[in-house]
Amino acid sequence: MKNKRFGVSELTLNAMFMAITIVLSLVPFLGMISIGVLSITTMHIPVIVAGIVLGWKGGLINGIFFGLASMYIAATRPVGLLDVLFVNPIVAVLPRALFGLSVGLLSDGLKRITRNNVVSSSITAVVSTLLHAVFVLSILYFVAMSSTDAAILEAMPSNVWIFLGSIASLNTALEVGIAVLIGVPVSLAIQHAQSNR
């Protein structure tokens, strides 16, 4: 009976994280905040929480859902020049699936190393957000460089490292801060609630 309860709990939590992702993607400037050339996301937080609480399967499922939601945003309300590239599932879904998987694997690995949930959750939030930036921006760069659109090609630097460094510095620092400030306490609260059942 315990396995059935865990299955229902896991299903319920996945549905909750997906519902949060839907809200973040439907409300403009809530899930994707565009300020000039910066595009800061908060949509990675449900994926981080899912990976920490549910492991790699929950992270992967919610990462794929995050990618699909970002495709929807790119198709319905693109803001920047490169946003049109996020209609491509290779740019929108693949890096988010890798991100979700990495959150779960990283969290599971850190839980084996330390019993301190605050430490393992914080490290997971920071490292996985950095990985998210690397996955998305590196795939975006190579897809953009193979584009036939002159405006996109003109906007791209000739070196992937310049591209990663210029966009990732401020963007990723803000996303890391958001992940730690919101994702860590939420995941700890859910884990605490699960352990008290």
mmCIF file with all atom_site columns, C-alpha atoms in Angstrom:
data_model
loop_
_atom_site.group_PDB
_atom_site.id
_atom_site.type_symbol
_atom_site.label_atom_id
_atom_site.label_alt_id
_atom_site.label_comp_id
_atom_site.label_asym_id
_atom_site.label_entity_id
_atom_site.label_seq_id
_atom_site.pdbx_PDB_ins_code
_atom_site.Cartn_x
_atom_site.Cartn_y
_atom_site.Cartn_z
_atom_site.occupancy
_atom_site.B_iso_or_equiv
_atom_site.pdbx_formal_charge
_atom_site.auth_seq_id
_atom_site.auth_comp_id
_atom_site.auth_asym_id
_atom_site.auth_atom_id
_atom_site.pdbx_PDB_model_num
ATOM 1   C CA . MET A 1 1   ? 0.000  0.000  0.000   1.00 0.00 ? 1   MET A CA 1
ATOM 2   C CA . LYS A 1 2   ? 2.904  2.363  0.696   1.00 0.00 ? 2   LYS A CA 1
ATOM 3   C CA . ASN A 1 3   ? 4.103  2.172  -2.926  1.00 0.00 ? 3   ASN A CA 1
ATOM 4   C CA . LYS A 1 4   ? 0.618  3.095  -4.159  1.00 0.00 ? 4   LYS A CA 1
ATOM 5   C CA . ARG A 1 5   ? 0.515  6.120  -1.829  1.00 0.00 ? 5   ARG A CA 1
ATOM 6   C CA . PHE A 1 6   ? 3.949  7.202  -3.020  1.00 0.00 ? 6   PHE A CA 1
ATOM 7   C CA . GLY A 1 7   ? 2.818  6.841  -6.633  1.00 0.00 ? 7   GLY A CA 1
ATOM 8   C CA . VAL A 1 8   ? -0.212 9.038  -5.989  1.00 0.00 ? 8   VAL A CA 1
ATOM 9   C CA . SER A 1 9   ? 1.932  11.559 -4.122  1.00 0.00 ? 9   SER A CA 1
ATOM 10  C CA . GLU A 1 10  ? 4.483  11.641 -6.944  1.00 0.00 ? 10  GLU A CA 1
ATOM 11  C CA . LEU A 1 11  ? 1.722  12.064 -9.551  1.00 0.00 ? 11  LEU A CA 1
ATOM 12  C CA . THR A 1 12  ? 0.109  14.853 -7.529  1.00 0.00 ? 12  THR A CA 1
ATOM 13  C CA . LEU A 1 13  ? 3.383  16.722 -7.074  1.00 0.00 ? 13  LEU A CA 1
ATOM 14  C CA . ASN A 1 14  ? 4.233  16.421 -10.780 1.00 0.00 ? 14  ASN A CA 1
ATOM 15  C CA . ALA A 1 15  ? 0.782  17.786 -11.659 1.00 0.00 ? 15  ALA A CA 1
ATOM 16  C CA . MET A 1 16  ? 1.263  20.667 -9.215  1.00 0.00 ? 16  MET A CA 1
ATOM 17  C CA . PHE A 1 17  ? 4.672  21.562 -10.675 1.00 0.00 ? 17  PHE A CA 1
ATOM 18  C CA . MET A 1 18  ? 3.252  21.422 -14.201 1.00 0.00 ? 18  MET A CA 1
ATOM 19  C CA . ALA A 1 19  ? 0.330  23.639 -13.192 1.00 0.00 ? 19  ALA A CA 1
ATOM 20  C CA . ILE A 1 20  ? 2.791  26.180 -11.780 1.00 0.00 ? 20  ILE A CA 1
ATOM 21  C CA . THR A 1 21  ? 4.730  26.032 -15.055 1.00 0.00 ? 21  THR A CA 1
ATOM 22  C CA . ILE A 1 22  ? 1.501  26.661 -17.002 1.00 0.00 ? 22  ILE A CA 1
ATOM 23  C CA . VAL A 1 23  ? 0.742  29.731 -14.876 1.00 0.00 ? 23  VAL A CA 1
ATOM 24  C CA . LEU A 1 24  ? 4.311  30.989 -15.280 1.00 0.00 ? 24  LEU A CA 1
ATOM 25  C CA . SER A 1 25  ? 4.101  30.562 -19.057 1.00 0.00 ? 25  SER A CA 1
ATOM 26  C CA . LEU A 1 26  ? 0.631  32.076 -19.505 1.00 0.00 ? 26  LEU A CA 1
ATOM 27  C CA . VAL A 1 27  ? 1.118  35.214 -17.403 1.00 0.00 ? 27  VAL A CA 1
ATOM 28  C CA . PRO A 1 28  ? 3.350  37.618 -19.343 1.00 0.00 ? 28  PRO A CA 1
ATOM 29  C CA . PHE A 1 29  ? 6.516  38.697 -17.541 1.00 0.00 ? 29  PHE A CA 1
ATOM 30  C CA . LEU A 1 30  ? 6.068  36.156 -14.758 1.00 0.00 ? 30  LEU A CA 1
ATOM 31  C CA . GLY A 1 31  ? 7.816  33.065 -16.153 1.00 0.00 ? 31  GLY A CA 1
ATOM 32  C CA . MET A 1 32  ? 9.972  34.855 -18.727 1.00 0.00 ? 32  MET A CA 1
ATOM 33  C CA . ILE A 1 33  ? 10.980 38.370 -17.792 1.00 0.00 ? 33  ILE A CA 1
ATOM 34  C CA . SER A 1 34  ? 12.440 40.286 -20.731 1.00 0.00 ? 34  SER A CA 1
ATOM 35  C CA . ILE A 1 35  ? 14.358 43.469 -19.998 1.00 0.00 ? 35  ILE A CA 1
ATOM 36  C CA . GLY A 1 36  ? 16.176 44.728 -23.060 1.00 0.00 ? 36  GLY A CA 1
ATOM 37  C CA . VAL A 1 37  ? 18.481 41.952 -24.270 1.00 0.00 ? 37  VAL A CA 1
ATOM 38  C CA . LEU A 1 38  ? 18.131 40.093 -20.967 1.00 0.00 ? 38  LEU A CA 1
ATOM 39  C CA . SER A 1 39  ? 15.602 37.307 -20.694 1.00 0.00 ? 39  SER A CA 1
ATOM 40  C CA . ILE A 1 40  ? 15.402 36.058 -17.131 1.00 0.00 ? 40  ILE A CA 1
ATOM 41  C CA . THR A 1 41  ? 13.363 32.968 -16.374 1.00 0.00 ? 41  THR A CA 1
ATOM 42  C CA . THR A 1 42  ? 11.607 31.846 -13.234 1.00 0.00 ? 42  THR A CA 1
ATOM 43  C CA . MET A 1 43  ? 10.235 28.785 -15.009 1.00 0.00 ? 43  MET A CA 1
ATOM 44  C CA . HIS A 1 44  ? 13.248 26.751 -13.957 1.00 0.00 ? 44  HIS A CA 1
ATOM 45  C CA . ILE A 1 45  ? 12.169 26.810 -10.298 1.00 0.00 ? 45  ILE A CA 1
ATOM 46  C CA . PRO A 1 46  ? 9.428  24.128 -10.544 1.00 0.00 ? 46  PRO A CA 1
ATOM 47  C CA . VAL A 1 47  ? 11.928 21.888 -12.342 1.00 0.00 ? 47  VAL A CA 1
ATOM 48  C CA . ILE A 1 48  ? 14.523 22.388 -9.603  1.00 0.00 ? 48  ILE A CA 1
ATOM 49  C CA . VAL A 1 49  ? 11.993 21.671 -6.881  1.00 0.00 ? 49  VAL A CA 1
ATOM 50  C CA . ALA A 1 50  ? 10.702 18.593 -8.755  1.00 0.00 ? 50  ALA A CA 1
ATOM 51  C CA . GLY A 1 51  ? 14.228 17.245 -9.235  1.00 0.00 ? 51  GLY A CA 1
ATOM 52  C CA . ILE A 1 52  ? 15.123 17.761 -5.589  1.00 0.00 ? 52  ILE A CA 1
ATOM 53  C CA . VAL A 1 53  ? 11.870 16.315 -4.228  1.00 0.00 ? 53  VAL A CA 1
ATOM 54  C CA . LEU A 1 54  ? 11.093 13.610 -6.814  1.00 0.00 ? 54  LEU A CA 1
ATOM 55  C CA . GLY A 1 55  ? 14.516 12.720 -8.208  1.00 0.00 ? 55  GLY A CA 1
ATOM 56  C CA . TRP A 1 56  ? 15.611 12.410 -11.810 1.00 0.00 ? 56  TRP A CA 1
ATOM 57  C CA . LYS A 1 57  ? 12.251 11.194 -13.157 1.00 0.00 ? 57  LYS A CA 1
ATOM 58  C CA . GLY A 1 58  ? 10.380 14.187 -11.734 1.00 0.00 ? 58  GLY A CA 1
ATOM 59  C CA . GLY A 1 59  ? 13.128 16.519 -12.923 1.00 0.00 ? 59  GLY A CA 1
ATOM 60  C CA . LEU A 1 60  ? 13.066 15.049 -16.432 1.00 0.00 ? 60  LEU A CA 1
ATOM 61  C CA . ILE A 1 61  ? 9.258  15.151 -16.724 1.00 0.00 ? 61  ILE A CA 1
ATOM 62  C CA . ASN A 1 62  ? 9.092  18.739 -15.532 1.00 0.00 ? 62  ASN A CA 1
ATOM 63  C CA . GLY A 1 63  ? 12.105 19.751 -17.629 1.00 0.00 ? 63  GLY A CA 1
ATOM 64  C CA . ILE A 1 64  ? 10.362 18.508 -20.768 1.00 0.00 ? 64  ILE A CA 1
ATOM 65  C CA . PHE A 1 65  ? 7.197  20.341 -19.740 1.00 0.00 ? 65  PHE A CA 1
ATOM 66  C CA . PHE A 1 66  ? 9.256  23.511 -19.163 1.00 0.00 ? 66  PHE A CA 1
ATOM 67  C CA . GLY A 1 67  ? 10.657 23.153 -22.681 1.00 0.00 ? 67  GLY A CA 1
ATOM 68  C CA . LEU A 1 68  ? 7.185  22.767 -24.178 1.00 0.00 ? 68  LEU A CA 1
ATOM 69  C CA . ALA A 1 69  ? 5.992  25.830 -22.259 1.00 0.00 ? 69  ALA A CA 1
ATOM 70  C CA . SER A 1 70  ? 8.936  27.876 -23.527 1.00 0.00 ? 70  SER A CA 1
ATOM 71  C CA . MET A 1 71  ? 8.068  26.779 -27.080 1.00 0.00 ? 71  MET A CA 1
ATOM 72  C CA . TYR A 1 72  ? 4.557  28.101 -26.473 1.00 0.00 ? 72  TYR A CA 1
ATOM 73  C CA . ILE A 1 73  ? 5.923  31.448 -25.246 1.00 0.00 ? 73  ILE A CA 1
ATOM 74  C CA . ALA A 1 74  ? 8.246  31.719 -28.264 1.00 0.00 ? 74  ALA A CA 1
ATOM 75  C CA . ALA A 1 75  ? 5.378  30.957 -30.639 1.00 0.00 ? 75  ALA A CA 1
ATOM 76  C CA . THR A 1 76  ? 2.838  33.306 -29.060 1.00 0.00 ? 76  THR A CA 1
ATOM 77  C CA . ARG A 1 77  ? 4.821  36.273 -27.761 1.00 0.00 ? 77  ARG A CA 1
ATOM 78  C CA . PRO A 1 78  ? 8.442  36.458 -28.905 1.00 0.00 ? 78  PRO A CA 1
ATOM 79  C CA . VAL A 1 79  ? 10.261 39.512 -27.611 1.00 0.00 ? 79  VAL A CA 1
ATOM 80  C CA . GLY A 1 80  ? 13.896 39.326 -28.709 1.00 0.00 ? 80  GLY A CA 1
ATOM 81  C CA . LEU A 1 81  ? 15.529 38.489 -32.006 1.00 0.00 ? 81  LEU A CA 1
ATOM 82  C CA . LEU A 1 82  ? 16.590 35.017 -30.876 1.00 0.00 ? 82  LEU A CA 1
ATOM 83  C CA . ASP A 1 83  ? 13.211 34.103 -29.354 1.00 0.00 ? 83  ASP A CA 1
ATOM 84  C CA . VAL A 1 84  ? 11.983 32.751 -32.703 1.00 0.00 ? 84  VAL A CA 1
ATOM 85  C CA . LEU A 1 85  ? 14.603 30.001 -32.424 1.00 0.00 ? 85  LEU A CA 1
ATOM 86  C CA . PHE A 1 86  ? 12.862 28.647 -29.314 1.00 0.00 ? 86  PHE A CA 1
ATOM 87  C CA . VAL A 1 87  ? 10.012 27.339 -31.482 1.00 0.00 ? 87  VAL A CA 1
ATOM 88  C CA . ASN A 1 88  ? 12.525 24.638 -32.431 1.00 0.00 ? 88  ASN A CA 1
ATOM 89  C CA . PRO A 1 89  ? 12.271 21.723 -29.938 1.00 0.00 ? 89  PRO A CA 1
ATOM 90  C CA . ILE A 1 90  ? 16.038 21.201 -30.167 1.00 0.00 ? 90  ILE A CA 1
ATOM 91  C CA . VAL A 1 91  ? 16.501 24.660 -28.662 1.00 0.00 ? 91  VAL A CA 1
ATOM 92  C CA . ALA A 1 92  ? 13.490 24.726 -26.332 1.00 0.00 ? 92  ALA A CA 1
ATOM 93  C CA . VAL A 1 93  ? 12.934 21.139 -25.130 1.00 0.00 ? 93  VAL A CA 1
ATOM 94  C CA . LEU A 1 94  ? 16.264 19.279 -25.376 1.00 0.00 ? 94  LEU A CA 1
ATOM 95  C CA . PRO A 1 95  ? 18.285 21.555 -23.046 1.00 0.00 ? 95  PRO A CA 1
ATOM 96  C CA . ARG A 1 96  ? 15.403 21.721 -20.560 1.00 0.00 ? 96  ARG A CA 1
ATOM 97  C CA . ALA A 1 97  ? 15.117 17.909 -20.541 1.00 0.00 ? 97  ALA A CA 1
ATOM 98  C CA . LEU A 1 98  ? 18.876 17.690 -19.886 1.00 0.00 ? 98  LEU A CA 1
ATOM 99  C CA . PHE A 1 99  ? 18.487 20.331 -17.186 1.00 0.00 ? 99  PHE A CA 1
ATOM 100 C CA . GLY A 1 100 ? 15.679 18.458 -15.424 1.00 0.00 ? 100 GLY A CA 1
ATOM 101 C CA . LEU A 1 101 ? 17.596 15.199 -15.577 1.00 0.00 ? 101 LEU A CA 1
ATOM 102 C CA . SER A 1 102 ? 20.729 16.878 -14.195 1.00 0.00 ? 102 SER A CA 1
ATOM 103 C CA . VAL A 1 103 ? 18.774 18.417 -11.297 1.00 0.00 ? 103 VAL A CA 1
ATOM 104 C CA . GLY A 1 104 ? 17.501 15.017 -10.185 1.00 0.00 ? 104 GLY A CA 1
ATOM 105 C CA . LEU A 1 105 ? 20.820 13.224 -10.626 1.00 0.00 ? 105 LEU A CA 1
ATOM 106 C CA . LEU A 1 106 ? 22.768 15.993 -8.901  1.00 0.00 ? 106 LEU A CA 1
ATOM 107 C CA . SER A 1 107 ? 20.330 16.141 -5.991  1.00 0.00 ? 107 SER A CA 1
ATOM 108 C CA . ASP A 1 108 ? 20.310 12.361 -5.568  1.00 0.00 ? 108 ASP A CA 1
ATOM 109 C CA . GLY A 1 109 ? 24.118 12.291 -5.623  1.00 0.00 ? 109 GLY A CA 1
ATOM 110 C CA . LEU A 1 110 ? 24.455 15.104 -3.097  1.00 0.00 ? 110 LEU A CA 1
ATOM 111 C CA . LYS A 1 111 ? 21.946 13.455 -0.753  1.00 0.00 ? 111 LYS A CA 1
ATOM 112 C CA . ARG A 1 112 ? 24.295 10.458 -0.633  1.00 0.00 ? 112 ARG A CA 1
ATOM 113 C CA . ILE A 1 113 ? 27.228 12.697 0.282   1.00 0.00 ? 113 ILE A CA 1
ATOM 114 C CA . THR A 1 114 ? 25.560 14.894 2.903   1.00 0.00 ? 114 THR A CA 1
ATOM 115 C CA . ARG A 1 115 ? 22.546 14.469 5.143   1.00 0.00 ? 115 ARG A CA 1
ATOM 116 C CA . ASN A 1 116 ? 22.096 18.234 5.329   1.00 0.00 ? 116 ASN A CA 1
ATOM 117 C CA . ASN A 1 117 ? 19.138 18.978 3.030   1.00 0.00 ? 117 ASN A CA 1
ATOM 118 C CA . VAL A 1 118 ? 19.795 22.723 3.066   1.00 0.00 ? 118 VAL A CA 1
ATOM 119 C CA . VAL A 1 119 ? 23.331 22.209 1.746   1.00 0.00 ? 119 VAL A CA 1
ATOM 120 C CA . SER A 1 120 ? 22.406 19.590 -0.870  1.00 0.00 ? 120 SER A CA 1
ATOM 121 C CA . SER A 1 121 ? 19.363 21.587 -2.062  1.00 0.00 ? 121 SER A CA 1
ATOM 122 C CA . SER A 1 122 ? 21.335 24.845 -2.256  1.00 0.00 ? 122 SER A CA 1
ATOM 123 C CA . ILE A 1 123 ? 24.209 23.289 -4.199  1.00 0.00 ? 123 ILE A CA 1
ATOM 124 C CA . THR A 1 124 ? 21.719 21.573 -6.501  1.00 0.00 ? 124 THR A CA 1
ATOM 125 C CA . ALA A 1 125 ? 19.884 24.855 -7.159  1.00 0.00 ? 125 ALA A CA 1
ATOM 126 C CA . VAL A 1 126 ? 23.092 26.755 -7.941  1.00 0.00 ? 126 VAL A CA 1
ATOM 127 C CA . VAL A 1 127 ? 24.844 24.125 -10.072 1.00 0.00 ? 127 VAL A CA 1
ATOM 128 C CA . SER A 1 128 ? 21.729 23.063 -11.972 1.00 0.00 ? 128 SER A CA 1
ATOM 129 C CA . THR A 1 129 ? 20.847 26.676 -12.811 1.00 0.00 ? 129 THR A CA 1
ATOM 130 C CA . LEU A 1 130 ? 24.375 27.141 -14.183 1.00 0.00 ? 130 LEU A CA 1
ATOM 131 C CA . LEU A 1 131 ? 23.983 23.918 -16.175 1.00 0.00 ? 131 LEU A CA 1
ATOM 132 C CA . HIS A 1 132 ? 20.642 25.162 -17.500 1.00 0.00 ? 132 HIS A CA 1
ATOM 133 C CA . ALA A 1 133 ? 22.336 28.288 -18.845 1.00 0.00 ? 133 ALA A CA 1
ATOM 134 C CA . VAL A 1 134 ? 25.137 26.280 -20.467 1.00 0.00 ? 134 VAL A CA 1
ATOM 135 C CA . PHE A 1 135 ? 22.723 23.761 -22.036 1.00 0.00 ? 135 PHE A CA 1
ATOM 136 C CA . VAL A 1 136 ? 20.327 26.384 -23.421 1.00 0.00 ? 136 VAL A CA 1
ATOM 137 C CA . LEU A 1 137 ? 22.878 28.941 -24.567 1.00 0.00 ? 137 LEU A CA 1
ATOM 138 C CA . SER A 1 138 ? 25.285 26.502 -26.211 1.00 0.00 ? 138 SER A CA 1
ATOM 139 C CA . ILE A 1 139 ? 22.505 24.771 -28.182 1.00 0.00 ? 139 ILE A CA 1
ATOM 140 C CA . LEU A 1 140 ? 20.993 28.169 -29.020 1.00 0.00 ? 140 LEU A CA 1
ATOM 141 C CA . TYR A 1 141 ? 24.344 29.402 -30.299 1.00 0.00 ? 141 TYR A CA 1
ATOM 142 C CA . PHE A 1 142 ? 24.917 26.481 -32.646 1.00 0.00 ? 142 PHE A CA 1
ATOM 143 C CA . VAL A 1 143 ? 21.352 26.550 -33.983 1.00 0.00 ? 143 VAL A CA 1
ATOM 144 C CA . ALA A 1 144 ? 21.570 30.327 -34.485 1.00 0.00 ? 144 ALA A CA 1
ATOM 145 C CA . MET A 1 145 ? 24.892 29.997 -36.322 1.00 0.00 ? 145 MET A CA 1
ATOM 146 C CA . SER A 1 146 ? 23.292 27.512 -38.738 1.00 0.00 ? 146 SER A CA 1
ATOM 147 C CA . SER A 1 147 ? 20.404 29.917 -39.396 1.00 0.00 ? 147 SER A CA 1
ATOM 148 C CA . THR A 1 148 ? 19.882 31.491 -42.791 1.00 0.00 ? 148 THR A CA 1
ATOM 149 C CA . ASP A 1 149 ? 18.406 34.643 -41.251 1.00 0.00 ? 149 ASP A CA 1
ATOM 150 C CA . ALA A 1 150 ? 20.886 37.474 -41.812 1.00 0.00 ? 150 ALA A CA 1
ATOM 151 C CA . ALA A 1 151 ? 19.692 39.456 -38.778 1.00 0.00 ? 151 ALA A CA 1
ATOM 152 C CA . ILE A 1 152 ? 20.240 36.491 -36.457 1.00 0.00 ? 152 ILE A CA 1
ATOM 153 C CA . LEU A 1 153 ? 23.677 35.770 -37.920 1.00 0.00 ? 153 LEU A CA 1
ATOM 154 C CA . GLU A 1 154 ? 24.678 39.411 -37.586 1.00 0.00 ? 154 GLU A CA 1
ATOM 155 C CA . ALA A 1 155 ? 23.633 39.469 -33.914 1.00 0.00 ? 155 ALA A CA 1
ATOM 156 C CA . MET A 1 156 ? 25.761 36.434 -33.037 1.00 0.00 ? 156 MET A CA 1
ATOM 157 C CA . PRO A 1 157 ? 29.402 36.744 -31.988 1.00 0.00 ? 157 PRO A CA 1
ATOM 158 C CA . SER A 1 158 ? 31.869 34.533 -33.828 1.00 0.00 ? 158 SER A CA 1
ATOM 159 C CA . ASN A 1 159 ? 32.864 32.649 -30.678 1.00 0.00 ? 159 ASN A CA 1
ATOM 160 C CA . VAL A 1 160 ? 30.541 30.515 -28.516 1.00 0.00 ? 160 VAL A CA 1
ATOM 161 C CA . TRP A 1 161 ? 32.474 31.482 -25.357 1.00 0.00 ? 161 TRP A CA 1
ATOM 162 C CA . ILE A 1 162 ? 31.911 35.195 -25.960 1.00 0.00 ? 162 ILE A CA 1
ATOM 163 C CA . PHE A 1 163 ? 28.210 34.475 -26.472 1.00 0.00 ? 163 PHE A CA 1
ATOM 164 C CA . LEU A 1 164 ? 27.957 32.369 -23.311 1.00 0.00 ? 164 LEU A CA 1
ATOM 165 C CA . GLY A 1 165 ? 29.895 34.876 -21.226 1.00 0.00 ? 165 GLY A CA 1
ATOM 166 C CA . SER A 1 166 ? 28.075 37.973 -22.419 1.00 0.00 ? 166 SER A CA 1
ATOM 167 C CA . ILE A 1 167 ? 24.567 36.634 -21.902 1.00 0.00 ? 167 ILE A CA 1
ATOM 168 C CA . ALA A 1 168 ? 25.144 34.288 -19.000 1.00 0.00 ? 168 ALA A CA 1
ATOM 169 C CA . SER A 1 169 ? 26.895 36.675 -16.635 1.00 0.00 ? 169 SER A CA 1
ATOM 170 C CA . LEU A 1 170 ? 24.016 38.853 -15.387 1.00 0.00 ? 170 LEU A CA 1
ATOM 171 C CA . ASN A 1 171 ? 21.164 36.614 -16.540 1.00 0.00 ? 171 ASN A CA 1
ATOM 172 C CA . THR A 1 172 ? 22.447 33.522 -14.821 1.00 0.00 ? 172 THR A CA 1
ATOM 173 C CA . ALA A 1 173 ? 23.455 35.353 -11.643 1.00 0.00 ? 173 ALA A CA 1
ATOM 174 C CA . LEU A 1 174 ? 19.873 36.584 -11.261 1.00 0.00 ? 174 LEU A CA 1
ATOM 175 C CA . GLU A 1 175 ? 18.434 33.136 -12.057 1.00 0.00 ? 175 GLU A CA 1
ATOM 176 C CA . VAL A 1 176 ? 20.760 31.482 -9.519  1.00 0.00 ? 176 VAL A CA 1
ATOM 177 C CA . GLY A 1 177 ? 19.650 33.957 -6.871  1.00 0.00 ? 177 GLY A CA 1
ATOM 178 C CA . ILE A 1 178 ? 15.974 33.318 -7.643  1.00 0.00 ? 178 ILE A CA 1
ATOM 179 C CA . ALA A 1 179 ? 16.527 29.545 -7.571  1.00 0.00 ? 179 ALA A CA 1
ATOM 180 C CA . VAL A 1 180 ? 18.169 29.660 -4.155  1.00 0.00 ? 180 VAL A CA 1
ATOM 181 C CA . LEU A 1 181 ? 15.735 32.162 -2.627  1.00 0.00 ? 181 LEU A CA 1
ATOM 182 C CA . ILE A 1 182 ? 12.573 30.418 -3.841  1.00 0.00 ? 182 ILE A CA 1
ATOM 183 C CA . GLY A 1 183 ? 13.448 26.886 -4.934  1.00 0.00 ? 183 GLY A CA 1
ATOM 184 C CA . VAL A 1 184 ? 15.404 25.798 -1.867  1.00 0.00 ? 184 VAL A CA 1
ATOM 185 C CA . PRO A 1 185 ? 12.833 26.784 0.802   1.00 0.00 ? 185 PRO A CA 1
ATOM 186 C CA . VAL A 1 186 ? 9.967  25.305 -1.242  1.00 0.00 ? 186 VAL A CA 1
ATOM 187 C CA . SER A 1 187 ? 11.762 22.002 -1.789  1.00 0.00 ? 187 SER A CA 1
ATOM 188 C CA . LEU A 1 188 ? 12.719 21.823 1.897   1.00 0.00 ? 188 LEU A CA 1
ATOM 189 C CA . ALA A 1 189 ? 9.103  22.483 2.943   1.00 0.00 ? 189 ALA A CA 1
ATOM 190 C CA . ILE A 1 190 ? 7.792  19.746 0.629   1.00 0.00 ? 190 ILE A CA 1
ATOM 191 C CA . GLN A 1 191 ? 10.432 17.279 1.840   1.00 0.00 ? 191 GLN A CA 1
ATOM 192 C CA . HIS A 1 192 ? 9.554  18.125 5.451   1.00 0.00 ? 192 HIS A CA 1
ATOM 193 C CA . ALA A 1 193 ? 5.841  17.608 4.770   1.00 0.00 ? 193 ALA A CA 1
ATOM 194 C CA . GLN A 1 194 ? 6.551  14.261 3.080   1.00 0.00 ? 194 GLN A CA 1
ATOM 195 C CA . SER A 1 195 ? 8.686  13.030 5.971   1.00 0.00 ? 195 SER A CA 1
ATOM 196 C CA . ASN A 1 196 ? 5.950  13.885 8.502   1.00 0.00 ? 196 ASN A CA 1
ATOM 197 C CA . ARG A 1 197 ? 3.302  11.744 6.766   1.00 0.00 ? 197 ARG A CA 1
#
